[in-house]
PDB file of C-alpha atoms in Angstrom:
ATOM      1  CA  MET A   6     -16.678  -0.516  23.441  1.00 45.00           C
ATOM      2  CA  ASN A   7     -14.938   2.497  22.317  1.00 66.00           C
ATOM      3  CA  LYS A   8     -16.725   3.909  19.140  1.00 89.00           C
ATOM      4  CA  SER A   9     -15.532   2.306  15.481  1.00 96.00           C
ATOM      5  CA  ARG A  10     -13.402   4.974  13.762  1.00 98.00           C
ATOM      6  CA  THR A  11     -11.890   4.677  10.004  1.00 98.00           C
ATOM      7  CA  ILE A  12      -8.522   4.036  10.356  1.00 98.00           C
ATOM      8  CA  VAL A  13      -6.139   4.911   7.277  1.00 98.00           C
ATOM      9  CA  LEU A  14      -2.965   2.483   6.945  1.00 98.00           C
ATOM     10  CA  THR A  15      -0.615   2.703   4.836  1.00 98.00           C
ATOM     11  CA  GLY A  16       2.165   0.228   3.979  1.00 97.00           C
ATOM     12  CA  CYS A  17      -0.291  -2.538   5.450  1.00 98.00           C
ATOM     13  CA  THR A  18       1.202  -5.406   3.749  1.00 96.00           C
ATOM     14  CA  ARG A  19       4.680  -5.682   5.809  1.00 91.00           C
ATOM     15  CA  GLY A  20       5.691  -5.765   9.121  1.00 90.00           C
ATOM     16  CA  LEU A  21       3.992  -3.361  11.229  1.00 93.00           C
ATOM     17  CA  GLY A  22       1.977  -2.379   9.595  1.00 95.00           C
ATOM     18  CA  ARG A  23       0.023  -5.695   8.428  1.00 96.00           C
ATOM     19  CA  GLU A  24       0.357  -6.364  12.463  1.00 94.00           C
ATOM     20  CA  LEU A  25      -1.985  -3.414  13.428  1.00 97.00           C
ATOM     21  CA  VAL A  26      -4.679  -4.599  10.760  1.00 98.00           C
ATOM     22  CA  ASP A  27      -5.038  -7.291  12.338  1.00 97.00           C
ATOM     23  CA  ARG A  28      -4.556  -5.449  16.158  1.00 97.00           C
ATOM     24  CA  PHE A  29      -7.098  -2.525  15.130  1.00 98.00           C
ATOM     25  CA  ILE A  30      -9.655  -5.086  13.362  1.00 98.00           C
ATOM     26  CA  GLU A  31      -9.962  -7.092  16.106  1.00 97.00           C
ATOM     27  CA  ARG A  32     -10.451  -4.127  18.136  1.00 97.00           C
ATOM     28  CA  GLY A  33     -13.704  -3.628  16.420  1.00 98.00           C
ATOM     29  CA  HIS A  34     -12.659  -0.732  13.904  1.00 98.00           C
ATOM     30  CA  THR A  35     -12.661  -0.455  10.102  1.00 98.00           C
ATOM     31  CA  VAL A  36      -9.163  -0.514   8.329  1.00 98.00           C
ATOM     32  CA  LEU A  37      -9.383   1.324   5.199  1.00 98.00           C
ATOM     33  CA  GLY A  38      -5.222   0.158   3.594  1.00 98.00           C
ATOM     34  CA  CYS A  39      -2.918   0.646   0.952  1.00 98.00           C
ATOM     35  CA  GLY A  40       0.238  -1.062   0.267  1.00 98.00           C
ATOM     36  CA  ARG A  41       2.841  -1.706  -3.177  1.00 95.00           C
ATOM     37  CA  SER A  42       2.148  -5.721  -2.964  1.00 95.00           C
ATOM     38  CA  THR A  43      -0.379  -7.030  -5.897  1.00 97.00           C
ATOM     39  CA  SER A  44      -0.775 -10.468  -3.749  1.00 97.00           C
ATOM     40  CA  HIS A  45      -0.847  -9.132  -0.655  1.00 97.00           C
ATOM     41  CA  ILE A  46      -2.989  -6.704  -1.229  1.00 98.00           C
ATOM     42  CA  ALA A  47      -5.449  -9.722  -2.726  1.00 98.00           C
ATOM     43  CA  ASP A  48      -4.603 -11.401   0.753  1.00 97.00           C
ATOM     44  CA  LEU A  49      -5.825  -8.810   2.384  1.00 98.00           C
ATOM     45  CA  GLY A  50      -8.783  -7.950   0.850  1.00 97.00           C
ATOM     46  CA  ALA A  51      -9.798 -12.371   0.891  1.00 97.00           C
ATOM     47  CA  LYS A  52      -9.390 -12.332   5.099  1.00 97.00           C
ATOM     48  CA  PHE A  53     -11.131  -9.030   5.111  1.00 98.00           C
ATOM     49  CA  GLY A  54     -14.379  -8.209   4.047  1.00 95.00           C
ATOM     50  CA  ALA A  55     -16.899  -5.052   4.247  1.00 96.00           C
ATOM     51  CA  PRO A  56     -16.233  -2.315   5.475  1.00 97.00           C
ATOM     52  CA  HIS A  57     -12.168  -2.672   5.377  1.00 98.00           C
ATOM     53  CA  ASP A  58     -10.562  -2.282   2.232  1.00 98.00           C
ATOM     54  CA  PHE A  59      -7.389  -2.729   1.271  1.00 98.00           C
ATOM     55  CA  SER A  60      -5.483  -1.401  -2.116  1.00 98.00           C
ATOM     56  CA  SER A  61      -2.734  -1.515  -4.313  1.00 98.00           C
ATOM     57  CA  VAL A  62      -0.974   1.673  -4.176  1.00 98.00           C
ATOM     58  CA  ASP A  63       2.799   3.542  -4.443  1.00 98.00           C
ATOM     59  CA  VAL A  64       2.216   6.183  -2.177  1.00 98.00           C
ATOM     60  CA  SER A  65       4.525   8.857  -4.174  1.00 98.00           C
ATOM     61  CA  ASN A  66       2.928   8.571  -6.986  1.00 98.00           C
ATOM     62  CA  GLY A  67       0.636  11.629  -6.316  1.00 98.00           C
ATOM     63  CA  PRO A  68      -1.996  10.784  -9.304  1.00 98.00           C
ATOM     64  CA  ALA A  69      -2.191   7.553  -7.711  1.00 98.00           C
ATOM     65  CA  VAL A  70      -2.449   8.443  -3.832  1.00 98.00           C
ATOM     66  CA  GLU A  71      -5.578  11.263  -4.873  1.00 98.00           C
ATOM     67  CA  ALA A  72      -7.833   8.014  -6.478  1.00 98.00           C
ATOM     68  CA  TRP A  73      -7.371   5.828  -3.857  1.00 98.00           C
ATOM     69  CA  ALA A  74      -8.497   8.420  -1.930  1.00 98.00           C
ATOM     70  CA  ALA A  75     -11.357  10.215  -3.516  1.00 98.00           C
ATOM     71  CA  ARG A  76     -12.519   6.330  -3.299  1.00 98.00           C
ATOM     72  CA  VAL A  77     -12.856   5.438   0.291  1.00 97.00           C
ATOM     73  CA  LEU A  78     -13.390   9.490   1.491  1.00 98.00           C
ATOM     74  CA  THR A  79     -16.639   8.151  -1.353  1.00 98.00           C
ATOM     75  CA  SER A  80     -17.745   5.143   0.434  1.00 97.00           C
ATOM     76  CA  ALA A  81     -15.936   5.622   4.027  1.00 98.00           C
ATOM     77  CA  GLY A  82     -15.992   9.450   4.860  1.00 98.00           C
ATOM     78  CA  ALA A  83     -13.184  10.956   6.437  1.00 98.00           C
ATOM     79  CA  PRO A  84     -10.893   8.945   8.268  1.00 98.00           C
ATOM     80  CA  ASP A  85     -10.481   9.313  11.923  1.00 98.00           C
ATOM     81  CA  LEU A  86      -6.660   8.691  12.399  1.00 98.00           C
ATOM     82  CA  VAL A  87      -4.374   8.353   9.416  1.00 99.00           C
ATOM     83  CA  ILE A  88      -1.673   6.668   9.635  1.00 98.00           C
ATOM     84  CA  ASN A  89       1.071   7.252   7.803  1.00 98.00           C
ATOM     85  CA  ASN A  90       3.673   4.426   7.428  1.00 97.00           C
ATOM     86  CA  ALA A  91       4.580   3.680   4.142  1.00 98.00           C
ATOM     87  CA  ALA A  92       8.708   3.996   4.501  1.00 96.00           C
ATOM     88  CA  LEU A  93      11.604   2.083   2.501  1.00 96.00           C
ATOM     89  CA  MET A  94      15.026   1.069   4.233  1.00 94.00           C
ATOM     90  CA  ASN A  95      18.547   2.176   2.257  1.00 95.00           C
ATOM     91  CA  ASP A  96      21.116  -0.291   1.468  1.00 93.00           C
ATOM     92  CA  PRO A  97      24.102   0.593   4.979  1.00 94.00           C
ATOM     93  CA  ALA A  98      26.868   2.319   3.171  1.00 96.00           C
ATOM     94  CA  PRO A  99      28.356   5.663   3.368  1.00 97.00           C
ATOM     95  CA  LEU A 100      26.620   8.393   1.249  1.00 98.00           C
ATOM     96  CA  TRP A 101      29.183   9.244  -1.163  1.00 98.00           C
ATOM     97  CA  GLU A 102      28.300   5.388  -2.461  1.00 98.00           C
ATOM     98  CA  VAL A 103      24.771   5.374  -1.738  1.00 98.00           C
ATOM     99  CA  PRO A 104      23.133   5.403  -6.222  1.00 98.00           C
ATOM    100  CA  PRO A 105      20.737   8.221  -6.727  1.00 98.00           C
ATOM    101  CA  GLU A 106      18.009   6.359  -8.346  1.00 98.00           C
ATOM    102  CA  GLU A 107      17.924   4.310  -4.036  1.00 98.00           C
ATOM    103  CA  PHE A 108      17.980   7.816  -2.336  1.00 98.00           C
ATOM    104  CA  ASP A 109      15.544   9.074  -4.807  1.00 98.00           C
ATOM    105  CA  GLN A 110      13.259   6.361  -4.162  1.00 98.00           C
ATOM    106  CA  LEU A 111      13.817   6.897  -0.720  1.00 98.00           C
ATOM    107  CA  MET A 112      13.243  10.086  -0.320  1.00 98.00           C
ATOM    108  CA  ALA A 113      10.102   9.693  -2.950  1.00 98.00           C
ATOM    109  CA  VAL A 114       8.226   7.329  -0.025  1.00 98.00           C
ATOM    110  CA  ASN A 115       9.192   7.995   2.818  1.00 98.00           C
ATOM    111  CA  VAL A 116       8.276  11.327   2.519  1.00 98.00           C
ATOM    112  CA  THR A 117       6.963  12.515  -0.996  1.00 98.00           C
ATOM    113  CA  GLY A 118       4.961   9.281  -0.250  1.00 98.00           C
ATOM    114  CA  THR A 119       3.723  10.791   3.388  1.00 98.00           C
ATOM    115  CA  LEU A 120       3.065  14.376   1.602  1.00 98.00           C
ATOM    116  CA  ASN A 121       0.715  12.764  -0.811  1.00 98.00           C
ATOM    117  CA  VAL A 122      -1.358  11.349   2.164  1.00 98.00           C
ATOM    118  CA  ILE A 123      -2.150  14.459   3.753  1.00 98.00           C
ATOM    119  CA  ARG A 124      -2.861  16.140   0.460  1.00 98.00           C
ATOM    120  CA  ALA A 125      -4.888  13.674  -0.147  1.00 98.00           C
ATOM    121  CA  PHE A 126      -6.814  13.030   3.560  1.00 98.00           C
ATOM    122  CA  VAL A 127      -6.831  16.042   5.357  1.00 98.00           C
ATOM    123  CA  PRO A 128      -8.684  18.005   3.470  1.00 98.00           C
ATOM    124  CA  ALA A 129     -11.670  15.702   4.266  1.00 98.00           C
ATOM    125  CA  MET A 130     -10.868  15.378   8.225  1.00 98.00           C
ATOM    126  CA  ILE A 131     -10.861  18.984   8.122  1.00 98.00           C
ATOM    127  CA  ALA A 132     -13.927  20.013   6.731  1.00 98.00           C
ATOM    128  CA  ALA A 133     -15.252  17.194   9.411  1.00 98.00           C
ATOM    129  CA  GLY A 134     -14.159  18.824  12.290  1.00 98.00           C
ATOM    130  CA  ARG A 135     -11.369  15.897  13.901  1.00 98.00           C
ATOM    131  CA  GLY A 136      -8.536  13.142  13.041  1.00 98.00           C
ATOM    132  CA  VAL A 137      -5.537  12.601  13.781  1.00 98.00           C
ATOM    133  CA  ILE A 138      -2.823  12.113  11.573  1.00 99.00           C
ATOM    134  CA  ALA A 139       0.249  10.184  12.672  1.00 98.00           C
ATOM    135  CA  ASN A 140       3.162  10.315  10.414  1.00 98.00           C
ATOM    136  CA  ILE A 141       6.033   7.357  11.048  1.00 97.00           C
ATOM    137  CA  SER A 142       9.344   8.472  12.383  1.00 97.00           C
ATOM    138  CA  SER A 143      11.782   6.710  14.118  1.00 95.00           C
ATOM    139  CA  GLY A 144      14.487   7.303  16.399  1.00 94.00           C
ATOM    140  CA  TRP A 145      16.514   7.813  13.255  1.00 92.00           C
ATOM    141  CA  GLY A 146      14.622  11.046  12.274  1.00 96.00           C
ATOM    142  CA  ARG A 147      15.483  12.864  16.205  1.00 96.00           C
ATOM    143  CA  SER A 148      19.410  11.294  16.100  1.00 96.00           C
ATOM    144  CA  THR A 149      21.733  10.090  13.717  1.00 96.00           C
ATOM    145  CA  ASP A 150      24.004   6.998  12.450  1.00 94.00           C
ATOM    146  CA  ALA A 151      26.435   5.956   9.822  1.00 96.00           C
ATOM    147  CA  LEU A 152      25.138   4.240   6.864  1.00 95.00           C
ATOM    148  CA  VAL A 153      21.535   4.838   6.977  1.00 95.00           C
ATOM    149  CA  GLY A 154      22.215   8.229   6.076  1.00 97.00           C
ATOM    150  CA  PRO A 155      19.546   8.195   3.087  1.00 98.00           C
ATOM    151  CA  TYR A 156      16.967   6.844   6.002  1.00 96.00           C
ATOM    152  CA  CYS A 157      18.187   9.656   8.904  1.00 97.00           C
ATOM    153  CA  THR A 158      17.415  12.752   6.335  1.00 98.00           C
ATOM    154  CA  SER A 159      13.596  11.009   5.200  1.00 98.00           C
ATOM    155  CA  LYS A 160      12.864  10.718   8.789  1.00 97.00           C
ATOM    156  CA  HIS A 161      14.386  13.997  10.111  1.00 98.00           C
ATOM    157  CA  ALA A 162      11.868  15.903   6.928  1.00 98.00           C
ATOM    158  CA  ILE A 163       9.548  14.112   8.684  1.00 98.00           C
ATOM    159  CA  GLU A 164       9.566  15.633  12.004  1.00 98.00           C
ATOM    160  CA  GLY A 165      10.398  18.969  10.409  1.00 98.00           C
ATOM    161  CA  LEU A 166       6.934  18.472   8.092  1.00 98.00           C
ATOM    162  CA  THR A 167       4.609  16.939  11.306  1.00 98.00           C
ATOM    163  CA  GLY A 168       5.838  19.953  13.800  1.00 98.00           C
ATOM    164  CA  SER A 169       4.365  22.945  10.300  1.00 98.00           C
ATOM    165  CA  LEU A 170       1.416  20.808   9.499  1.00 98.00           C
ATOM    166  CA  ALA A 171       0.448  20.867  13.274  1.00 98.00           C
ATOM    167  CA  GLN A 172       0.942  24.585  13.208  1.00 98.00           C
ATOM    168  CA  GLU A 173      -0.939  25.216   9.963  1.00 98.00           C
ATOM    169  CA  LEU A 174      -4.390  22.356  11.213  1.00 98.00           C
ATOM    170  CA  PRO A 175      -7.070  23.776  13.064  1.00 98.00           C
ATOM    171  CA  ARG A 176      -8.089  22.498  15.925  1.00 96.00           C
ATOM    172  CA  PRO A 177      -9.254  19.692  16.723  1.00 98.00           C
ATOM    173  CA  VAL A 178      -7.134  18.030  14.025  1.00 98.00           C
ATOM    174  CA  THR A 179      -4.404  16.754  14.703  1.00 98.00           C
ATOM    175  CA  ALA A 180      -0.943  16.041  13.279  1.00 98.00           C
ATOM    176  CA  VAL A 181       1.932  14.215  15.697  1.00 98.00           C
ATOM    177  CA  ALA A 182       5.404  11.952  15.127  1.00 98.00           C
ATOM    178  CA  VAL A 183       5.528   8.977  16.257  1.00 98.00           C
ATOM    179  CA  SER A 184       8.652   6.852  16.516  1.00 95.00           C
ATOM    180  CA  PRO A 185       7.915   3.203  17.028  1.00 92.00           C
ATOM    181  CA  GLY A 186      10.868   1.960  18.975  1.00 83.00           C
ATOM    182  CA  VAL A 187      13.022  -0.407  18.256  1.00 77.00           C
ATOM    183  CA  VAL A 188      11.049  -3.263  16.286  1.00 63.00           C
ATOM    184  CA  ASP A 189      12.706  -6.378  14.935  1.00 65.00           C
ATOM    185  CA  THR A 190      11.670  -6.035  11.140  1.00 59.00           C
ATOM    186  CA  ASP A 191      12.779  -7.097   7.654  1.00 64.00           C
ATOM    187  CA  MET A 192      13.565  -2.872   7.444  1.00 64.00           C
ATOM    188  CA  LEU A 193      15.613  -2.873  10.545  1.00 57.00           C
ATOM    189  CA  ARG A 194      16.855  -6.571   9.277  1.00 62.00           C
ATOM    190  CA  GLN A 195      18.205  -4.929   6.526  1.00 65.00           C
ATOM    191  CA  ALA A 196      19.926  -2.169   8.790  1.00 60.00           C
ATOM    192  CA  TRP A 197      21.315  -4.304  11.132  1.00 60.00           C
ATOM    193  CA  ASP A 198      21.307  -6.928  11.060  1.00 63.00           C
ATOM    194  CA  ASP A 199      23.092  -8.960  13.862  1.00 65.00           C
ATOM    195  CA  GLY A 200      21.760  -6.943  15.831  1.00 61.00           C
ATOM    196  CA  ALA A 201      17.548  -6.676  15.919  1.00 66.00           C
ATOM    197  CA  GLY A 202      17.125  -9.973  17.229  1.00 62.00           C
ATOM    198  CA  ALA A 203      17.863  -8.429  20.346  1.00 65.00           C
ATOM    199  CA  TYR A 204      14.264  -7.069  19.433  1.00 61.00           C
ATOM    200  CA  PRO A 205      10.744  -7.499  20.107  1.00 68.00           C
ATOM    201  CA  GLY A 206       8.807  -8.412  16.670  1.00 68.00           C
ATOM    202  CA  PRO A 207       5.968  -7.132  14.815  1.00 70.00           C
ATOM    203  CA  GLU A 208       3.450  -8.979  17.040  1.00 78.00           C
ATOM    204  CA  GLU A 209       4.616  -8.246  20.698  1.00 83.00           C
ATOM    205  CA  TRP A 210       5.202  -5.330  19.653  1.00 86.00           C
ATOM    206  CA  GLY A 211       1.434  -5.049  17.475  1.00 87.00           C
ATOM    207  CA  GLN A 212      -0.823  -5.043  20.660  1.00 90.00           C
ATOM    208  CA  ARG A 213       0.470  -1.338  22.654  1.00 92.00           C
ATOM    209  CA  ALA A 214       0.828   0.423  19.604  1.00 95.00           C
ATOM    210  CA  ALA A 215      -2.497  -0.511  18.417  1.00 97.00           C
ATOM    211  CA  ASP A 216      -3.913   1.444  21.671  1.00 97.00           C
ATOM    212  CA  PHE A 217      -0.824   3.747  21.937  1.00 97.00           C
ATOM    213  CA  PHE A 218      -2.376   5.273  18.186  1.00 98.00           C
ATOM    214  CA  LEU A 219      -5.628   4.596  19.080  1.00 98.00           C
ATOM    215  CA  GLY A 220      -5.152   7.207  22.261  1.00 98.00           C
ATOM    216  CA  LEU A 221      -3.824   9.906  20.186  1.00 98.00           C
ATOM    217  CA  GLY A 222      -5.465  13.442  20.520  1.00 98.00           C
ATOM    218  CA  PRO A 223      -6.201  17.450  20.259  1.00 98.00           C
ATOM    219  CA  GLY A 224      -3.436  17.092  22.760  1.00 98.00           C
ATOM    220  CA  ASP A 225      -0.718  15.498  21.103  1.00 98.00           C
ATOM    221  CA  ASN A 226      -1.005  17.783  18.352  1.00 98.00           C
ATOM    222  CA  GLY A 227       2.104  19.085  17.317  1.00 98.00           C
ATOM    223  CA  SER A 228       4.181  16.120  19.525  1.00 98.00           C
ATOM    224  CA  SER A 229       7.019  13.792  18.717  1.00 98.00           C
ATOM    225  CA  VAL A 230       7.033  10.526  20.290  1.00 97.00           C
ATOM    226  CA  ARG A 231       7.191   7.257  20.772  1.00 95.00           C
ATOM    227  CA  ILE A 232       6.204   3.813  20.901  1.00 92.00           C
TER     228      ILE A 232
END
């Protein structure tokens, strides 16, 4: 069996993040997760006890992320893998019709939230001399489509942020932009309800995705990859 790893996972309460919790734990790894839903976090905490840890955190709130990171770093040490998964999708609309508050909230979670987690955990990973930061991108971070402009904008930002971070990190600490592929989730149905059912759900995706994330290493630094 592979050595047990400590994995920080944002957006762990729904969709792909929730599926990864089960898959990582069944492989013998420790998951330190966060999400916004207090009830879902309570359910995870009841199902998975120590050393796993689940906290209600809004990643767009920098001080809240710092407090969460300080607590889990004290108890578990530097993570081996950080997956920045937390994200929002916009309601489909032409850009000029997207309410400013919807755009701002999406960018705050998808982009600023990712940066908040990087700020909170990467110094400890550098000090430990190891670890992978996997920032969840999208096919829409490498292309564009109508009516999902805010989401495309945020994921193009993740691609650029990750590329720069990879150039700044001391080896072997690694940063990778990961597109999960097209998966039938609530988020996809929000953007593309008519077509989402043609794609695999989180359960089918999760088995290969968990192994994919665990296989990332220094040779992937700066890569833009797809599961």
